[in-house]
mmCIF file of C-alpha atoms (C1' of nucleotides) in Angstrom:
data_model
loop_
_atom_site.group_PDB
_atom_site.id
_atom_site.type_symbol
_atom_site.label_atom_id
_atom_site.label_comp_id
_atom_site.label_asym_id
_atom_site.label_seq_id
_atom_site.Cartn_x
_atom_site.Cartn_y
_atom_site.Cartn_z
ATOM 1 C CA MET B 609 12.659 32.829 -34.633
ATOM 2 C CA SER B 610 11.585 29.943 -32.487
ATOM 3 C CA GLU B 611 14.954 28.293 -32.350
ATOM 4 C CA ASP B 612 17.616 29.789 -30.252
ATOM 5 C CA ILE B 613 20.813 28.019 -29.377
ATOM 6 C CA VAL B 614 21.874 29.753 -26.228
ATOM 7 C CA THR B 615 25.025 27.743 -25.723
ATOM 8 C CA PRO B 616 26.424 25.544 -28.491
ATOM 9 C CA PHE B 617 28.582 22.495 -27.849
ATOM 10 C CA ARG B 618 31.910 23.530 -26.433
ATOM 11 C CA SER B 619 33.656 21.802 -29.312
ATOM 12 C CA HIS B 620 32.225 24.679 -31.269
ATOM 13 C CA PRO B 621 35.255 26.872 -31.858
ATOM 14 C CA HIS B 622 35.141 29.962 -29.710
ATOM 15 C CA ASN B 623 37.282 32.222 -27.612
ATOM 16 C CA HIS B 624 36.717 30.614 -24.269
ATOM 17 C CA GLN B 625 38.421 33.245 -22.150
ATOM 18 C CA ARG B 626 36.312 35.886 -23.749
ATOM 19 C CA CYS B 627 33.173 33.807 -23.327
ATOM 20 C CA VAL B 628 33.842 33.337 -19.620
ATOM 21 C CA ALA B 629 34.675 36.991 -19.182
ATOM 22 C CA ASP B 630 31.443 37.954 -20.906
ATOM 23 C CA ALA B 631 29.458 35.664 -18.664
ATOM 24 C CA MET B 632 31.061 37.140 -15.556
ATOM 25 C CA ALA B 633 30.436 40.674 -16.743
ATOM 26 C CA LEU B 634 26.797 39.853 -17.411
ATOM 27 C CA ALA B 635 26.520 38.333 -13.951
ATOM 28 C CA GLU B 636 28.042 41.403 -12.287
ATOM 29 C CA GLU B 637 25.746 43.678 -14.181
ATOM 30 C CA ARG B 638 22.661 41.598 -13.480
ATOM 31 C CA CYS B 639 23.349 41.307 -9.761
ATOM 32 C CA GLY B 640 24.032 45.016 -9.547
ATOM 33 C CA ARG B 641 20.753 45.841 -11.199
ATOM 34 C CA ARG B 642 18.939 43.471 -8.887
ATOM 35 C CA GLY B 643 20.579 44.730 -5.738
ATOM 36 C CA VAL B 644 21.949 41.322 -4.779
ATOM 37 C CA ARG B 645 25.558 40.630 -3.920
ATOM 38 C CA LEU B 646 27.851 38.626 -6.132
ATOM 39 C CA THR B 647 30.271 37.932 -3.294
ATOM 40 C CA PRO B 648 33.782 36.511 -3.844
ATOM 41 C CA ILE B 649 32.654 32.957 -3.145
ATOM 42 C CA ARG B 650 29.674 33.200 -5.455
ATOM 43 C CA ARG B 651 31.786 34.807 -8.153
ATOM 44 C CA ARG B 652 34.428 32.110 -7.783
ATOM 45 C CA VAL B 653 31.893 29.301 -8.065
ATOM 46 C CA LEU B 654 30.393 30.872 -11.150
ATOM 47 C CA GLU B 655 33.863 31.185 -12.676
ATOM 48 C CA LEU B 656 34.629 27.565 -11.894
ATOM 49 C CA ILE B 657 31.411 26.480 -13.545
ATOM 50 C CA TRP B 658 32.073 28.536 -16.644
ATOM 51 C CA GLY B 659 35.693 27.448 -16.677
ATOM 52 C CA ARG B 660 34.661 24.040 -17.878
ATOM 53 C CA HIS B 661 32.154 24.239 -20.657
ATOM 54 C CA GLU B 662 30.303 21.216 -19.426
ATOM 55 C CA PRO B 663 28.241 20.081 -16.480
ATOM 56 C CA VAL B 664 30.135 20.323 -13.197
ATOM 57 C CA LYS B 665 29.389 18.395 -10.024
ATOM 58 C CA ALA B 666 28.970 20.115 -6.686
ATOM 59 C CA TYR B 667 31.731 18.157 -4.985
ATOM 60 C CA ASP B 668 34.139 18.839 -7.829
ATOM 61 C CA LEU B 669 33.437 22.503 -7.315
ATOM 62 C CA LEU B 670 34.052 22.011 -3.620
ATOM 63 C CA ASP B 671 37.451 20.444 -4.280
ATOM 64 C CA GLN B 672 38.470 23.266 -6.566
ATOM 65 C CA LEU B 673 37.082 25.867 -4.211
ATOM 66 C CA ARG B 674 39.131 24.438 -1.363
ATOM 67 C CA GLU B 675 42.346 25.075 -3.255
ATOM 68 C CA ASP B 676 42.197 28.760 -2.522
ATOM 69 C CA HIS B 677 39.556 28.782 0.133
ATOM 70 C CA ARG B 678 40.429 26.583 3.085
ATOM 71 C CA GLY B 679 37.470 25.662 5.189
ATOM 72 C CA ALA B 680 35.036 25.453 2.315
ATOM 73 C CA ALA B 681 32.416 22.832 3.122
ATOM 74 C CA PRO B 682 29.383 21.442 1.323
ATOM 75 C CA PRO B 683 27.121 24.275 2.476
ATOM 76 C CA THR B 684 29.603 26.775 1.059
ATOM 77 C CA VAL B 685 29.131 25.374 -2.405
ATOM 78 C CA TYR B 686 25.438 24.624 -2.187
ATOM 79 C CA ARG B 687 24.623 28.084 -0.920
ATOM 80 C CA ALA B 688 26.511 29.605 -3.807
ATOM 81 C CA LEU B 689 24.778 27.261 -6.239
ATOM 82 C CA ASP B 690 21.359 28.129 -4.811
ATOM 83 C CA PHE B 691 22.112 31.801 -5.215
ATOM 84 C CA LEU B 692 23.296 31.391 -8.798
ATOM 85 C CA LEU B 693 20.270 29.267 -9.652
ATOM 86 C CA GLU B 694 17.937 31.885 -8.172
ATOM 87 C CA GLN B 695 19.579 34.594 -10.210
ATOM 88 C CA GLY B 696 19.246 32.471 -13.340
ATOM 89 C CA LEU B 697 23.002 32.462 -13.853
ATOM 90 C CA ILE B 698 23.331 28.693 -13.921
ATOM 91 C CA HIS B 699 21.144 25.679 -14.604
ATOM 92 C CA ARG B 700 20.958 22.354 -12.884
ATOM 93 C CA ILE B 701 20.985 19.232 -15.032
ATOM 94 C CA GLU B 702 18.734 16.855 -13.160
ATOM 95 C CA SER B 703 19.791 13.660 -14.846
ATOM 96 C CA LEU B 704 23.435 14.322 -14.019
ATOM 97 C CA ASN B 705 23.242 16.046 -10.627
ATOM 98 C CA ALA B 706 25.388 18.706 -12.214
ATOM 99 C CA TYR B 707 25.406 22.398 -12.899
ATOM 100 C CA ILE B 708 26.203 24.424 -15.973
ATOM 101 C CA GLY B 709 26.433 28.105 -16.815
ATOM 102 C CA CYS B 710 23.331 29.642 -18.287
ATOM 103 C CA GLY B 711 24.093 30.763 -21.809
ATOM 104 C CA ASP B 712 21.821 33.738 -21.743
ATOM 105 C CA PRO B 713 20.868 35.111 -18.375
ATOM 106 C CA SER B 714 19.424 38.196 -20.060
ATOM 107 C CA HIS B 715 15.950 36.774 -19.894
ATOM 108 C CA PRO B 716 14.637 34.034 -17.677
ATOM 109 C CA HIS B 717 14.191 30.794 -19.513
ATOM 110 C CA LEU B 718 13.841 27.104 -19.030
ATOM 111 C CA GLY B 719 16.793 24.969 -19.858
ATOM 112 C CA GLN B 720 16.475 22.645 -22.811
ATOM 113 C CA PHE B 721 19.590 20.552 -22.959
ATOM 114 C CA LEU B 722 21.294 18.323 -25.486
ATOM 115 C CA ILE B 723 23.674 16.093 -23.562
ATOM 116 C CA CYS B 724 26.335 14.060 -25.336
ATOM 117 C CA ASP B 725 26.726 10.639 -23.727
ATOM 118 C CA ARG B 726 30.204 10.239 -25.165
ATOM 119 C CA CYS B 727 32.036 13.463 -24.399
ATOM 120 C CA ASN B 728 29.691 15.038 -21.828
ATOM 121 C CA ALA B 729 29.307 18.176 -23.892
ATOM 122 C CA VAL B 730 26.049 19.995 -23.367
ATOM 123 C CA ALA B 731 24.289 22.459 -25.619
ATOM 124 C CA GLU B 732 21.500 24.621 -24.332
ATOM 125 C CA MET B 733 18.479 25.481 -26.426
ATOM 126 C CA ASP B 734 15.716 27.927 -25.703
ATOM 127 C CA ASP B 735 13.140 26.936 -28.213
ATOM 128 C CA SER B 736 9.686 28.397 -27.954
ATOM 129 C CA ASP B 737 8.180 25.750 -30.224
ATOM 130 C CA ILE B 738 9.128 23.124 -27.669
ATOM 131 C CA ARG B 739 8.029 25.213 -24.718
ATOM 132 C CA ASP B 740 4.700 25.973 -26.338
ATOM 133 C CA LEU B 741 3.992 22.453 -27.507
ATOM 134 C CA LEU B 742 4.595 21.072 -24.025
ATOM 135 C CA ALA B 743 2.411 23.749 -22.484
ATOM 136 C CA ARG B 744 -0.340 22.972 -24.981
ATOM 137 C CA LYS B 745 -0.167 19.218 -24.403
ATOM 138 C CA ALA B 746 -0.204 19.728 -20.658
ATOM 139 C CA ALA B 747 -3.187 22.046 -20.948
ATOM 140 C CA THR B 748 -5.028 19.267 -22.745
ATOM 141 C CA GLN B 749 -4.809 17.358 -19.477
ATOM 142 C CA GLY B 750 -5.991 20.356 -17.500
ATOM 143 C CA PHE B 751 -2.483 20.766 -16.155
ATOM 144 C CA HIS B 752 -1.008 24.176 -15.414
ATOM 145 C CA VAL B 753 2.725 24.312 -16.179
ATOM 146 C CA ASN B 754 5.164 25.993 -13.815
ATOM 147 C CA TRP B 755 8.402 24.478 -14.993
ATOM 148 C CA GLN B 756 9.748 22.228 -17.715
ATOM 149 C CA THR B 757 12.752 19.954 -17.491
ATOM 150 C CA ILE B 758 13.957 18.845 -20.896
ATOM 151 C CA GLU B 759 17.126 16.812 -21.144
ATOM 152 C CA ILE B 760 17.927 15.047 -24.376
ATOM 153 C CA ASN B 761 20.672 12.454 -24.321
ATOM 154 C CA GLY B 762 22.476 11.259 -27.391
ATOM 155 C CA VAL B 763 25.552 11.871 -29.484
ATOM 156 C CA CYS B 764 26.798 15.314 -30.434
ATOM 157 C CA PRO B 765 27.997 16.225 -33.928
ATOM 158 C CA SER B 766 31.719 15.935 -33.122
ATOM 159 C CA CYS B 767 31.356 12.514 -31.580
ATOM 160 C CA ARG B 768 29.221 11.297 -34.446
ATOM 161 C CA ALA B 769 32.139 12.063 -36.733
ATOM 162 C CA VAL B 770 34.371 9.702 -34.768
ATOM 163 C CA PRO B 771 34.227 5.890 -34.880
ATOM 164 C CA GLU B 772 32.386 4.637 -31.812
ATOM 165 C CA SER B 773 35.197 2.722 -30.180
ATOM 166 C CA VAL B 774 37.608 5.630 -30.303
ATOM 167 C CA SER B 775 35.098 8.269 -29.382
ATOM 168 C CA ALA B 776 36.043 11.535 -27.779
ATOM 169 C CA GLY B 777 34.141 10.452 -24.678
ATOM 170 C CA ASP B 778 36.561 7.591 -24.134
ATOM 171 C CA ASP B 779 38.030 9.576 -21.315
ATOM 172 C CA SER B 780 40.658 8.026 -19.167
ATOM 173 C CA ASP B 781 40.653 10.426 -16.282
ATOM 174 C CA MET N 145 -3.495 9.814 -32.575
ATOM 175 C CA SER N 146 -0.415 11.544 -31.348
ATOM 176 C CA GLU N 147 -1.623 11.959 -27.822
ATOM 177 C CA ASP N 148 -1.627 9.054 -25.528
ATOM 178 C CA ILE N 149 -2.099 9.282 -21.810
ATOM 179 C CA VAL N 150 -0.492 6.135 -20.562
ATOM 180 C CA THR N 151 -1.202 6.783 -16.925
ATOM 181 C CA PRO N 152 -3.630 9.495 -15.854
ATOM 182 C CA PHE N 153 -3.442 11.237 -12.499
ATOM 183 C CA ARG N 154 -4.236 8.800 -9.764
ATOM 184 C CA SER N 155 -7.113 11.023 -8.652
ATOM 185 C CA HIS N 156 -8.686 9.696 -11.832
ATOM 186 C CA PRO N 157 -11.216 7.167 -10.586
ATOM 187 C CA HIS N 158 -10.162 3.620 -11.330
ATOM 188 C CA ASN N 159 -10.077 0.152 -9.868
ATOM 189 C CA HIS N 160 -6.649 0.255 -8.325
ATOM 190 C CA GLN N 161 -6.396 -3.420 -7.349
ATOM 191 C CA ARG N 162 -7.237 -4.403 -10.871
ATOM 192 C CA CYS N 163 -4.792 -1.886 -12.283
ATOM 193 C CA VAL N 164 -1.952 -3.264 -10.117
ATOM 194 C CA ALA N 165 -2.874 -6.839 -10.957
ATOM 195 C CA ASP N 166 -2.848 -5.991 -14.647
ATOM 196 C CA ALA N 167 0.557 -4.403 -14.352
ATOM 197 C CA MET N 168 1.934 -7.457 -12.566
ATOM 198 C CA ALA N 169 0.488 -9.809 -15.143
ATOM 199 C CA LEU N 170 1.988 -7.767 -17.939
ATOM 200 C CA ALA N 171 5.342 -7.846 -16.178
ATOM 201 C CA GLU N 172 5.233 -11.628 -15.736
ATOM 202 C CA GLU N 173 4.347 -12.103 -19.326
ATOM 203 C CA ARG N 174 6.961 -9.721 -20.591
ATOM 204 C CA CYS N 175 9.756 -11.236 -18.519
ATOM 205 C CA GLY N 176 8.737 -14.713 -19.596
ATOM 206 C CA ARG N 177 8.857 -13.756 -23.227
ATOM 207 C CA ARG N 178 12.250 -12.161 -22.756
ATOM 208 C CA GLY N 179 13.737 -15.046 -20.832
ATOM 209 C CA VAL N 180 14.613 -12.933 -17.800
ATOM 210 C CA ARG N 181 13.634 -13.751 -14.270
ATOM 211 C CA LEU N 182 11.076 -11.798 -12.301
ATOM 212 C CA THR N 183 12.345 -13.118 -8.975
ATOM 213 C CA PRO N 184 10.396 -12.690 -5.723
ATOM 214 C CA ILE N 185 12.376 -9.613 -4.721
ATOM 215 C CA ARG N 186 11.921 -7.966 -8.095
ATOM 216 C CA ARG N 187 8.243 -8.812 -8.150
ATOM 217 C CA ARG N 188 7.795 -7.431 -4.645
ATOM 218 C CA VAL N 189 9.516 -4.157 -5.501
ATOM 219 C CA LEU N 190 7.382 -3.756 -8.590
ATOM 220 C CA GLU N 191 4.266 -4.385 -6.517
ATOM 221 C CA LEU N 192 5.343 -1.835 -3.943
ATOM 222 C CA ILE N 193 5.900 0.731 -6.655
ATOM 223 C CA TRP N 194 2.531 0.090 -8.230
ATOM 224 C CA GLY N 195 0.876 0.014 -4.840
ATOM 225 C CA ARG N 196 1.207 3.738 -4.570
ATOM 226 C CA HIS N 197 0.169 5.481 -7.729
ATOM 227 C CA GLU N 198 2.832 8.109 -7.367
ATOM 228 C CA PRO N 199 6.601 8.403 -7.415
ATOM 229 C CA VAL N 200 8.264 6.260 -4.742
ATOM 230 C CA LYS N 201 11.711 6.775 -3.277
ATOM 231 C CA ALA N 202 14.269 3.992 -3.149
ATOM 232 C CA TYR N 203 14.711 4.140 0.598
ATOM 233 C CA ASP N 204 10.962 4.091 1.191
ATOM 234 C CA LEU N 205 10.894 0.917 -0.856
ATOM 235 C CA LEU N 206 13.737 -0.409 1.228
ATOM 236 C CA ASP N 207 11.816 0.229 4.452
ATOM 237 C CA GLN N 208 8.745 -1.524 3.107
ATOM 238 C CA LEU N 209 10.794 -4.347 1.690
ATOM 239 C CA ARG N 210 12.435 -4.959 5.045
ATOM 240 C CA GLU N 211 9.056 -5.618 6.639
ATOM 241 C CA ASP N 212 8.903 -9.046 5.106
ATOM 242 C CA HIS N 213 12.449 -9.435 3.956
ATOM 243 C CA ARG N 214 14.955 -9.077 6.756
ATOM 244 C CA GLY N 215 18.437 -8.299 5.591
ATOM 245 C CA ALA N 216 17.356 -6.183 2.671
ATOM 246 C CA ALA N 217 19.985 -3.519 2.066
ATOM 247 C CA PRO N 218 20.363 -0.654 -0.379
ATOM 248 C CA PRO N 219 21.832 -2.882 -3.087
ATOM 249 C CA THR N 220 18.825 -5.161 -2.771
ATOM 250 C CA VAL N 221 16.517 -2.352 -3.801
ATOM 251 C CA TYR N 222 18.773 -0.705 -6.344
ATOM 252 C CA ARG N 223 19.447 -3.961 -8.118
ATOM 253 C CA ALA N 224 15.743 -4.619 -8.378
ATOM 254 C CA LEU N 225 15.160 -1.075 -9.613
ATOM 255 C CA ASP N 226 17.888 -1.442 -12.226
ATOM 256 C CA PHE N 227 16.326 -4.627 -13.457
ATOM 257 C CA LEU N 228 12.853 -3.124 -13.654
ATOM 258 C CA LEU N 229 14.190 -0.061 -15.443
ATOM 259 C CA GLU N 230 16.012 -2.235 -17.951
ATOM 260 C CA GLN N 231 12.854 -4.202 -18.641
ATOM 261 C CA GLY N 232 10.937 -0.968 -19.119
ATOM 262 C CA LEU N 233 8.577 -1.818 -16.276
ATOM 263 C CA ILE N 234 9.222 1.332 -14.318
ATOM 264 C CA HIS N 235 10.488 4.834 -14.974
ATOM 265 C CA ARG N 236 12.800 7.007 -12.961
ATOM 266 C CA ILE N 237 11.749 10.585 -12.341
ATOM 267 C CA GLU N 238 15.041 12.462 -12.375
ATOM 268 C CA SER N 239 13.863 15.637 -10.738
ATOM 269 C CA LEU N 240 12.494 13.692 -7.769
ATOM 270 C CA ASN N 241 14.964 10.837 -7.412
ATOM 271 C CA ALA N 242 11.928 8.612 -7.463
ATOM 272 C CA TYR N 243 10.475 5.712 -9.383
ATOM 273 C CA ILE N 244 7.048 5.053 -10.820
ATOM 274 C CA GLY N 245 5.388 2.183 -12.625
ATOM 275 C CA CYS N 246 5.396 2.372 -16.379
ATOM 276 C CA GLY N 247 1.850 2.742 -17.593
ATOM 277 C CA ASP N 248 2.330 0.756 -20.747
ATOM 278 C CA PRO N 249 5.264 -1.606 -20.906
ATOM 279 C CA SER N 250 3.839 -3.157 -24.050
ATOM 280 C CA HIS N 251 6.068 -1.009 -26.196
ATOM 281 C CA PRO N 252 9.231 0.735 -25.188
ATOM 282 C CA HIS N 253 8.700 4.431 -24.742
ATOM 283 C CA LEU N 254 10.215 7.475 -23.186
ATOM 284 C CA GLY N 255 8.553 8.878 -20.154
ATOM 285 C CA GLN N 256 6.867 12.229 -20.486
ATOM 286 C CA PHE N 257 5.672 13.260 -17.069
ATOM 287 C CA LEU N 258 3.293 15.809 -15.652
ATOM 288 C CA ILE N 259 4.198 16.253 -11.997
ATOM 289 C CA CYS N 260 1.898 18.066 -9.598
ATOM 290 C CA ASP N 261 3.880 20.196 -7.167
ATOM 291 C CA ARG N 262 1.017 20.218 -4.693
ATOM 292 C CA CYS N 263 -0.143 16.634 -4.353
ATOM 293 C CA ASN N 264 2.773 14.767 -5.994
ATOM 294 C CA ALA N 265 0.474 13.078 -8.470
ATOM 295 C CA VAL N 266 2.140 12.154 -11.727
ATOM 296 C CA ALA N 267 0.592 11.505 -15.108
ATOM 297 C CA GLU N 268 2.544 9.822 -17.842
ATOM 298 C CA MET N 269 2.148 10.822 -21.460
ATOM 299 C CA ASP N 270 3.532 9.148 -24.539
ATOM 300 C CA ASP N 271 3.044 11.791 -27.120
ATOM 301 C CA SER N 272 4.661 11.346 -30.490
ATOM 302 C CA ASP N 273 4.275 15.023 -31.389
ATOM 303 C CA ILE N 274 6.546 15.897 -28.477
ATOM 304 C CA ARG N 275 8.975 13.093 -29.201
ATOM 305 C CA ASP N 276 9.185 14.021 -32.856
ATOM 306 C CA LEU N 277 9.525 17.732 -32.289
ATOM 307 C CA LEU N 278 12.402 17.219 -29.876
ATOM 308 C CA ALA N 279 14.100 14.808 -32.264
ATOM 309 C CA ARG N 280 13.701 17.295 -35.096
ATOM 310 C CA LYS N 281 15.053 20.194 -33.074
ATOM 311 C CA ALA N 282 17.991 18.105 -31.933
ATOM 312 C CA ALA N 283 18.690 17.010 -35.489
ATOM 313 C CA THR N 284 18.924 20.670 -36.456
ATOM 314 C CA GLN N 285 21.988 20.785 -34.213
ATOM 315 C CA GLY N 286 23.388 17.634 -35.756
ATOM 316 C CA PHE N 287 22.549 15.781 -32.563
ATOM 317 C CA HIS N 288 21.489 12.150 -32.569
ATOM 318 C CA VAL N 289 18.899 11.416 -29.885
ATOM 319 C CA ASN N 290 19.104 8.298 -27.734
ATOM 320 C CA TRP N 291 16.879 9.297 -24.880
ATOM 321 C CA GLN N 292 14.564 12.096 -23.829
ATOM 322 C CA THR N 293 13.796 13.179 -20.299
ATOM 323 C CA ILE N 294 10.691 15.323 -20.113
ATOM 324 C CA GLU N 295 9.371 16.343 -16.729
ATOM 325 C CA ILE N 296 6.776 19.053 -16.524
ATOM 326 C CA ASN N 297 6.073 20.508 -13.109
ATOM 327 C CA GLY N 298 2.937 22.386 -12.268
ATOM 328 C CA VAL N 299 -0.535 21.954 -10.839
ATOM 329 C CA CYS N 300 -2.829 19.093 -11.704
ATOM 330 C CA PRO N 301 -6.536 19.504 -12.448
ATOM 331 C CA SER N 302 -7.728 18.401 -8.996
ATOM 332 C CA CYS N 303 -5.410 20.766 -7.196
ATOM 333 C CA ARG N 304 -6.335 23.641 -9.474
ATOM 334 C CA ALA N 305 -9.918 23.196 -8.314
ATOM 335 C CA VAL N 306 -8.847 23.838 -4.720
ATOM 336 C CA PRO N 307 -7.927 27.262 -3.313
ATOM 337 C CA GLU N 308 -4.163 27.557 -3.133
ATOM 338 C CA SER N 309 -3.776 28.011 0.622
ATOM 339 C CA VAL N 310 -5.802 24.914 1.418
ATOM 340 C CA SER N 311 -4.372 22.795 -1.353
ATOM 341 C CA ALA N 312 -3.961 19.069 -1.096
ATOM 342 C CA GLY N 313 -0.224 19.528 -1.309
ATOM 343 C CA ASP N 314 -0.151 21.858 1.664
ATOM 344 C CA ASP N 315 1.736 19.262 3.567
ATOM 345 C CA SER N 316 2.887 20.155 7.019
ATOM 346 C CA ASP N 317 5.901 17.921 7.361
ATOM 347 C "C1'" DC K 165 27.758 52.621 18.424
ATOM 348 C "C1'" DC K 166 23.767 49.530 18.037
ATOM 349 C "C1'" DA K 167 20.471 46.612 15.934
ATOM 350 C "C1'" DG K 168 19.104 44.013 12.000
ATOM 351 C "C1'" DT K 169 20.042 41.559 7.958
ATOM 352 C "C1'" DC K 170 22.681 38.980 5.085
ATOM 353 C "C1'" DA K 171 26.630 35.893 4.353
ATOM 354 C "C1'" DT K 172 29.805 32.576 5.926
ATOM 355 C "C1'" DG K 173 31.978 28.936 9.151
ATOM 356 C "C1'" DT K 174 31.412 24.601 11.387
ATOM 357 C "C1'" DT K 175 29.767 20.262 12.671
ATOM 358 C "C1'" DA K 176 26.886 16.742 12.027
ATOM 359 C "C1'" DT K 177 23.336 14.264 9.713
ATOM 360 C "C1'" DT K 178 20.292 12.561 6.100
ATOM 361 C "C1'" DC K 179 19.401 10.895 1.715
ATOM 362 C "C1'" DT K 180 20.883 8.602 -2.562
ATOM 363 C "C1'" DG K 181 23.508 5.357 -4.732
ATOM 364 C "C1'" DT K 182 27.783 2.287 -5.613
ATOM 365 C "C1'" DT K 183 31.793 -1.122 -4.936
ATOM 366 C "C1'" DG K 184 33.585 -5.437 -3.869
ATOM 367 C "C1'" DC K 185 33.443 -9.841 -2.536
ATOM 368 C "C1'" DA K 186 31.396 -14.004 -0.611
ATOM 369 C "C1'" DA K 187 27.547 -17.197 -0.534
ATOM 370 C "C1'" DA K 188 23.562 -19.119 -2.527
ATOM 371 C "C1'" DT K 189 20.671 -20.339 -6.383
ATOM 372 C "C1'" DC K 190 19.609 -21.738 -10.968
ATOM 373 C "C1'" DA K 191 20.110 -23.817 -15.716
ATOM 374 C "C1'" DG K 192 22.307 -26.806 -18.470
ATOM 375 C "C1'" DT K 193 25.426 -30.889 -19.343
ATOM 376 C "C1'" DG K 194 27.730 -35.274 -18.864
ATOM 377 C "C1'" DC X 891 23.251 -36.969 -9.529
ATOM 378 C "C1'" DA X 892 27.560 -34.180 -9.734
ATOM 379 C "C1'" DC X 893 29.919 -30.546 -12.169
ATOM 380 C "C1'" DT X 894 30.159 -26.170 -14.287
ATOM 381 C "C1'" DG X 895 29.139 -21.456 -15.298
ATOM 382 C "C1'" DA X 896 26.100 -17.666 -14.983
ATOM 383 C "C1'" DT X 897 22.794 -15.049 -12.223
ATOM 384 C "C1'" DT X 898 21.111 -13.558 -8.120
ATOM 385 C "C1'" DT X 899 21.437 -12.359 -3.390
ATOM 386 C "C1'" DG X 900 23.743 -11.146 1.262
ATOM 387 C "C1'" DC X 901 26.641 -8.207 3.484
ATOM 388 C "C1'" DA X 902 29.773 -4.534 4.818
ATOM 389 C "C1'" DA X 903 31.667 -0.578 3.722
ATOM 390 C "C1'" DC X 904 31.853 3.560 1.268
ATOM 391 C "C1'" DA X 905 31.118 7.553 -1.948
ATOM 392 C "C1'" DG X 906 28.402 11.209 -3.435
ATOM 393 C "C1'" DA X 907 24.574 14.701 -2.975
ATOM 394 C "C1'" DA X 908 22.293 17.727 -0.129
ATOM 395 C "C1'" DT X 909 20.450 19.718 4.199
ATOM 396 C "C1'" DA X 910 19.954 21.076 9.285
ATOM 397 C "C1'" DA X 911 21.172 23.721 13.025
ATOM 398 C "C1'" DC X 912 23.603 27.013 15.181
ATOM 399 C "C1'" DA X 913 27.551 30.129 15.797
ATOM 400 C "C1'" DT X 914 30.240 33.812 13.938
ATOM 401 C "C1'" DG X 915 31.332 37.581 11.033
ATOM 402 C "C1'" DA X 916 30.338 41.544 7.774
ATOM 403 C "C1'" DC X 917 27.859 45.137 5.855
ATOM 404 C "C1'" DT X 918 24.088 48.228 6.273
ATOM 405 C "C1'" DG X 919 20.979 52.114 8.258
ATOM 406 C "C1'" DG X 920 19.769 54.750 11.992
#
DNA sequence: CCAGTCATGTTATTCTGTTGCAAATCAGTG
DNA sequence: CACTGATTTGCAACAGAATAACATGACTGG
């Protein structure tokens, strides 16, 4: 099976509490096995990221973090983010300067993202056909691939079902 | 032919002056046809970008621009960049916060970039196999694609030919 | 207890990009 | 030419993203 939707659009009906809890449990387990520490701050940041099922900005995290953690500063958040990225627990979306929970930390993989321009929902794919095709094309140029950034912008299924002018992404926050 | 290297690695031997001049001529022509103005500032920024055959940062452009244009400020550069992006004359490399000349503005295309982590060289591809595969995979999720960001990091042919520890990218900054 | 490592606190700075408004420039029209 | 409206530029301030540098604290293992 080459196609593998690791994280579907959040509009996809699901038990969100359960999904966050699962992610946290996986993170605990993974860090334990690796002998690295999922400290309170790191855990909190991961929770905050999973809490929204969409890309989250570092300074938004900082604001939220400050609510129960006075004295949190940019380095507080960025250090936690670096840790979580290293452990493969989150991904960074380059085109948005934002971070999102990794749908399947069980094996290391490159993020392949579908990003809805209307409602900001993001789905993560882990498709070997894509990975392999890019590797093959790069090899044609004599290029050795270390990392692939794939971010596809467009309109997600839910938003397509809604007339443009009244789209779900018409957020007034 | 699905594969199309729009811009090869700059290590590729070529007449750089000629290649910049061609790019500028194409830009003039294109803007003329479209009825938009390639003003002196915009032209200068495009030249500066083409002058180096690698990704250029906005504030580096600003520094260079200031040399013969006192009073240039961040908006000066960003407005020019926005214009050039809109006209499809340059691309933005998301993972680097940098800009690079578009190898073939003659038809609108998505950038597909090979980025060397050692020497910062970038090659641009315009491969329909990749474009189509991504569109097909996205469609499987009911997703309508507007834009694709594809940035492949790794090691370019020239750097692969050099022992790792003495690589061209072994910058000591 | 002590030393070493890892994690956090703190302050400041750099880099990247935007907002808002005023002044200048340009294209078209009477 | 003078008037008008749309672009373009100048300018000042700011917001947002990320890092540097160094001090302090916390958890190991002897």
